[in-house]
Amino acid sequence: MAALAALLADRTRAAICIALLDGGTWTAGELAEYAGVAPSTATEHLNLLVAGGLLAEERRGRRRHVRLAGSDTAEILENLAGLAPYRRVRIRSLAEANHRRALHHARTCYDHIAGALGVAIAEAMTERGLLGREHGLELTDAGTAWLVALGIEGGGHASTHRAHVRTCLDWTSRRQHLSGAVGAALYRHALEHRWVIRAPASRILAVTEAGRVAFRARLGLSDEVLTPTPAAPPARDRAEVSPRRPG
């Protein structure tokens, strides 16, 4: 854990890992541009992250592509982000404020739904008896039947060795959202049925009208939870409390 903390203590390496939480594969050049560093500097950081087991890489011709090593890595990163100290971030425009509100409301965390929407889904499933904690966090029989009724094959049981039900500490609210095989299955289902749509080149998710109907009917989520609150125009001297990480 100390070695992991040392790797992520560097702002550039942390920014690279946060970018890769979108679940995609990035080139070294794209990550250098995202982190605002020279390509040679990005390469040095990528070498350390690959050697540390956080990233996996592949070569496509002369280009180097990297991604997170897996879902377990993504969950570790999100949990560590949830423990990070908060600081005040200057909000300089209404567009920036609305972007941050949308990111806090609903976003991807590798292959599952995070943000206020992800937290609300996990809490609603627990309140309705779909998730239980009798033997640690688990999907109940009612939860399995609920997933099957949605059309999720096998009730969300993965064919891999991945943990069936897990949670991540959400960095925007410091409450838990659903991850693991069940969280991934729900996200895929929501995308396929257009309950949510993903903003281009972003982790931000928007809940569609079909999604609002489905989440209300299936989990009793309120319109307040399903719709991000528009940001107020930022005052010249106004700052917003935010985690110490890029949006």
Coordinates of C-alpha atoms in Angstrom, one line a residue:
M1 CA 0.0 0.0 0.0
A2 CA 2.9 2.4 0.7
A3 CA 4.3 1.8 -2.8
L4 CA 0.9 2.5 -4.3
A5 CA 0.5 5.7 -2.3
A6 CA 4.0 6.8 -3.4
L7 CA 3.0 6.2 -7.1
L8 CA -0.2 8.2 -6.8
A9 CA 1.3 11.0 -4.7
D10 CA 2.6 12.6 -7.9
R11 CA 0.0 14.9 -9.5
T12 CA 0.9 13.9 -13.0
R13 CA 0.6 10.2 -12.3
A14 CA -2.7 10.8 -10.4
A15 CA -4.1 12.8 -13.4
I16 CA -3.1 10.0 -15.8
C17 CA -4.9 7.4 -13.6
I18 CA -8.0 9.6 -13.2
A19 CA -8.2 10.0 -17.0
L20 CA -8.1 6.2 -17.5
L21 CA -11.0 5.7 -15.1
D22 CA -13.1 6.3 -18.3
G23 CA -12.4 2.6 -19.0
G24 CA -10.8 3.4 -22.3
T25 CA -7.4 2.9 -23.9
W26 CA -5.2 6.1 -24.4
T27 CA -2.1 6.7 -26.3
A28 CA 1.0 8.1 -24.4
G29 CA 0.6 11.3 -26.4
E30 CA -3.0 11.8 -25.4
L31 CA -2.2 11.3 -21.8
A32 CA 0.7 13.8 -22.0
E33 CA -1.7 16.4 -23.5
Y34 CA -4.3 15.7 -20.8
A35 CA -1.8 15.9 -18.0
G36 CA -0.2 19.0 -19.5
V37 CA 3.4 17.6 -19.6
A38 CA 5.9 16.9 -22.3
P39 CA 5.7 13.5 -24.0
S40 CA 9.0 12.4 -22.5
T41 CA 7.8 13.3 -19.0
A42 CA 4.6 11.3 -19.6
T43 CA 6.6 8.3 -20.8
E44 CA 8.6 8.3 -17.5
H45 CA 5.4 8.4 -15.5
L46 CA 3.8 5.6 -17.6
N47 CA 6.8 3.4 -17.1
L48 CA 6.5 3.7 -13.4
L49 CA 2.7 3.0 -13.4
V50 CA 3.1 0.0 -15.6
A51 CA 6.0 -1.3 -13.5
G52 CA 3.8 -0.8 -10.4
G53 CA 1.0 -2.9 -11.9
L54 CA -1.6 -0.1 -12.1
L55 CA -1.5 0.1 -15.9
A56 CA -1.4 -2.4 -18.8
E57 CA 0.1 -1.5 -22.1
E58 CA 0.2 -2.7 -25.7
R59 CA 1.9 -1.6 -28.8
R60 CA 0.1 -0.8 -32.0
G61 CA 2.7 -0.2 -34.6
R62 CA 4.9 2.6 -33.2
R63 CA 2.2 3.8 -30.8
R64 CA 2.0 2.9 -27.1
H65 CA -1.5 2.4 -25.7
V66 CA -2.2 2.1 -22.0
R67 CA -5.3 1.3 -19.9
L68 CA -6.0 0.5 -16.3
A69 CA -4.8 -3.0 -15.4
G70 CA -8.4 -4.0 -14.5
S71 CA -11.5 -3.3 -12.6
D72 CA -9.8 -4.0 -9.2
T73 CA -7.4 -1.2 -10.0
A74 CA -10.2 1.2 -10.9
E75 CA -12.0 0.4 -7.6
I76 CA -8.7 1.0 -5.6
L77 CA -8.3 4.4 -7.3
E78 CA -11.8 5.5 -6.7
N79 CA -11.7 4.5 -3.1
L80 CA -8.4 6.3 -2.6
A81 CA -9.9 9.4 -4.3
G82 CA -12.8 9.2 -1.8
L83 CA -10.3 9.5 1.1
A84 CA -8.4 12.4 -0.4
P85 CA -8.6 15.8 1.4
Y86 CA -10.9 18.5 0.0
R87 CA -9.7 21.9 -1.1
R88 CA -11.3 24.9 -2.5
V89 CA -11.3 25.2 -6.3
R90 CA -11.9 28.5 -8.1
I91 CA -14.9 28.2 -10.4
R92 CA -14.2 30.7 -13.2
S93 CA -17.2 30.3 -15.5
L94 CA -20.8 29.1 -15.6
A95 CA -19.8 26.4 -18.1
E96 CA -17.1 25.1 -15.7
A97 CA -19.6 25.1 -12.8
N98 CA -22.2 23.2 -14.8
H99 CA -19.5 20.7 -15.9
R100 CA -18.5 20.0 -12.3
R101 CA -22.2 19.6 -11.3
A102 CA -22.8 17.2 -14.1
L103 CA -19.7 15.2 -13.1
H104 CA -20.8 15.0 -9.5
H105 CA -24.3 14.0 -10.6
A106 CA -23.6 11.0 -12.8
R107 CA -20.4 9.6 -14.4
T108 CA -18.6 6.4 -15.2
C109 CA -16.1 4.9 -12.9
Y110 CA -14.4 2.4 -15.2
D111 CA -17.3 0.1 -16.0
H112 CA -20.0 1.2 -13.6
I113 CA -22.1 4.2 -12.6
A114 CA -20.7 6.7 -10.0
G115 CA -21.7 10.0 -8.7
A116 CA -25.0 10.9 -7.0
L117 CA -26.8 8.6 -9.3
G118 CA -24.6 5.6 -8.5
V119 CA -24.9 6.2 -4.8
A120 CA -28.7 6.5 -5.1
I121 CA -28.9 3.2 -7.0
A122 CA -26.9 1.4 -4.3
E123 CA -28.9 2.9 -1.5
A124 CA -32.3 2.2 -3.2
M125 CA -31.3 -1.5 -3.9
T126 CA -30.3 -1.9 -0.2
E127 CA -33.6 -0.3 1.1
R128 CA -35.6 -2.6 -1.2
G129 CA -33.9 -5.7 0.0
L130 CA -32.1 -6.3 -3.3
L131 CA -28.7 -6.0 -1.6
G132 CA -28.0 -7.5 1.9
R133 CA -25.2 -7.7 4.4
E134 CA -25.9 -10.9 6.3
H135 CA -22.7 -12.5 5.0
G136 CA -20.9 -9.3 3.8
L137 CA -22.3 -7.3 0.9
E138 CA -24.3 -9.7 -1.4
L139 CA -27.1 -9.8 -3.9
T140 CA -30.2 -11.3 -2.3
D141 CA -32.5 -13.8 -3.9
A142 CA -34.9 -10.8 -4.5
G143 CA -32.0 -8.9 -6.1
T144 CA -31.2 -11.8 -8.4
A145 CA -34.9 -12.0 -9.4
W146 CA -35.0 -8.2 -10.0
L147 CA -32.0 -8.3 -12.3
V148 CA -33.4 -11.3 -14.2
A149 CA -36.7 -9.4 -14.6
L150 CA -34.7 -6.5 -16.1
G151 CA -33.3 -8.9 -18.7
I152 CA -29.8 -9.1 -17.2
E153 CA -28.7 -12.6 -18.0
G154 CA -27.8 -14.7 -15.1
G155 CA -28.8 -12.1 -12.6
G156 CA -25.6 -10.2 -13.0
H157 CA -23.3 -13.2 -12.2
A158 CA -20.1 -12.8 -14.0
S159 CA -18.4 -15.7 -15.8
T160 CA -15.0 -14.4 -14.6
H161 CA -13.6 -14.5 -11.1
R162 CA -14.5 -10.9 -10.5
A163 CA -16.3 -10.2 -7.3
H164 CA -20.0 -10.3 -7.8
V165 CA -21.0 -7.3 -5.6
R166 CA -18.7 -4.6 -4.4
T167 CA -18.8 -1.0 -3.6
C168 CA -16.6 2.0 -4.2
L169 CA -16.3 5.1 -1.9
D170 CA -17.6 7.8 -4.2
W171 CA -15.3 10.8 -4.1
T172 CA -18.1 13.4 -4.6
S173 CA -20.2 12.4 -1.6
R174 CA -18.0 10.0 0.4
R175 CA -20.8 7.4 0.3
Q176 CA -20.8 4.0 -1.5
H177 CA -21.8 3.3 -5.1
L178 CA -22.2 -0.1 -6.6
S179 CA -19.3 -1.8 -8.5
G180 CA -18.3 -5.4 -9.1
A181 CA -19.9 -7.6 -11.7
V182 CA -23.4 -6.4 -10.7
G183 CA -22.5 -2.8 -11.0
A184 CA -21.0 -3.4 -14.4
A185 CA -24.0 -5.4 -15.6
L186 CA -26.4 -2.6 -14.5
Y187 CA -24.3 0.0 -16.4
R188 CA -24.2 -2.0 -19.6
H189 CA -28.0 -2.5 -19.3
A190 CA -28.6 1.2 -18.8
L191 CA -26.4 2.1 -21.8
E192 CA -28.0 -0.5 -24.1
H193 CA -31.5 0.6 -23.2
R194 CA -30.5 4.3 -23.3
W195 CA -31.4 5.0 -19.7
V196 CA -28.2 7.0 -19.7
I197 CA -26.1 8.4 -22.5
R198 CA -22.4 9.2 -22.2
A199 CA -21.1 12.6 -23.2
P200 CA -18.5 12.5 -26.0
A201 CA -14.9 12.3 -24.7
S202 CA -16.1 12.5 -21.1
R203 CA -17.1 10.3 -18.1
I204 CA -20.2 12.4 -17.6
L205 CA -23.6 10.5 -18.0
A206 CA -26.9 12.1 -18.7
V207 CA -30.2 10.4 -17.6
T208 CA -32.6 10.3 -20.5
E209 CA -36.4 10.5 -20.2
A210 CA -36.6 6.7 -20.7
G211 CA -34.0 6.5 -17.9
R212 CA -36.1 8.7 -15.6
V213 CA -39.1 6.6 -16.1
A214 CA -37.2 3.3 -15.6
F215 CA -35.3 4.4 -12.5
R216 CA -38.5 5.8 -10.9
A217 CA -40.4 2.6 -11.7
R218 CA -37.6 0.1 -10.8
L219 CA -36.0 1.8 -7.8
G220 CA -38.2 4.6 -6.8
L221 CA -35.6 7.3 -7.5
S222 CA -36.9 10.8 -7.3
D223 CA -36.7 13.5 -10.0
E224 CA -34.3 15.4 -7.7
V225 CA -31.9 12.5 -7.8
L226 CA -32.2 12.0 -11.5
T227 CA -31.7 15.6 -12.6
P228 CA -28.5 17.6 -11.9
T229 CA -29.1 21.0 -10.3
P230 CA -28.0 23.8 -12.6
A231 CA -25.1 25.8 -11.2
A232 CA -25.5 29.4 -10.2
P233 CA -23.3 31.9 -12.0
P234 CA -20.0 32.1 -10.1
A235 CA -19.2 35.2 -8.2
R236 CA -15.8 36.8 -8.8
D237 CA -14.6 35.7 -5.4
R238 CA -16.5 32.5 -5.1
A239 CA -14.8 29.1 -4.7
E240 CA -16.3 25.7 -4.5
V241 CA -15.2 22.9 -2.2
S242 CA -13.9 20.0 -4.3
P243 CA -11.7 17.0 -4.0
R244 CA -8.1 17.5 -5.0
R245 CA -8.3 15.9 -8.4
P246 CA -9.0 17.0 -12.0
G247 CA -12.6 16.9 -13.3

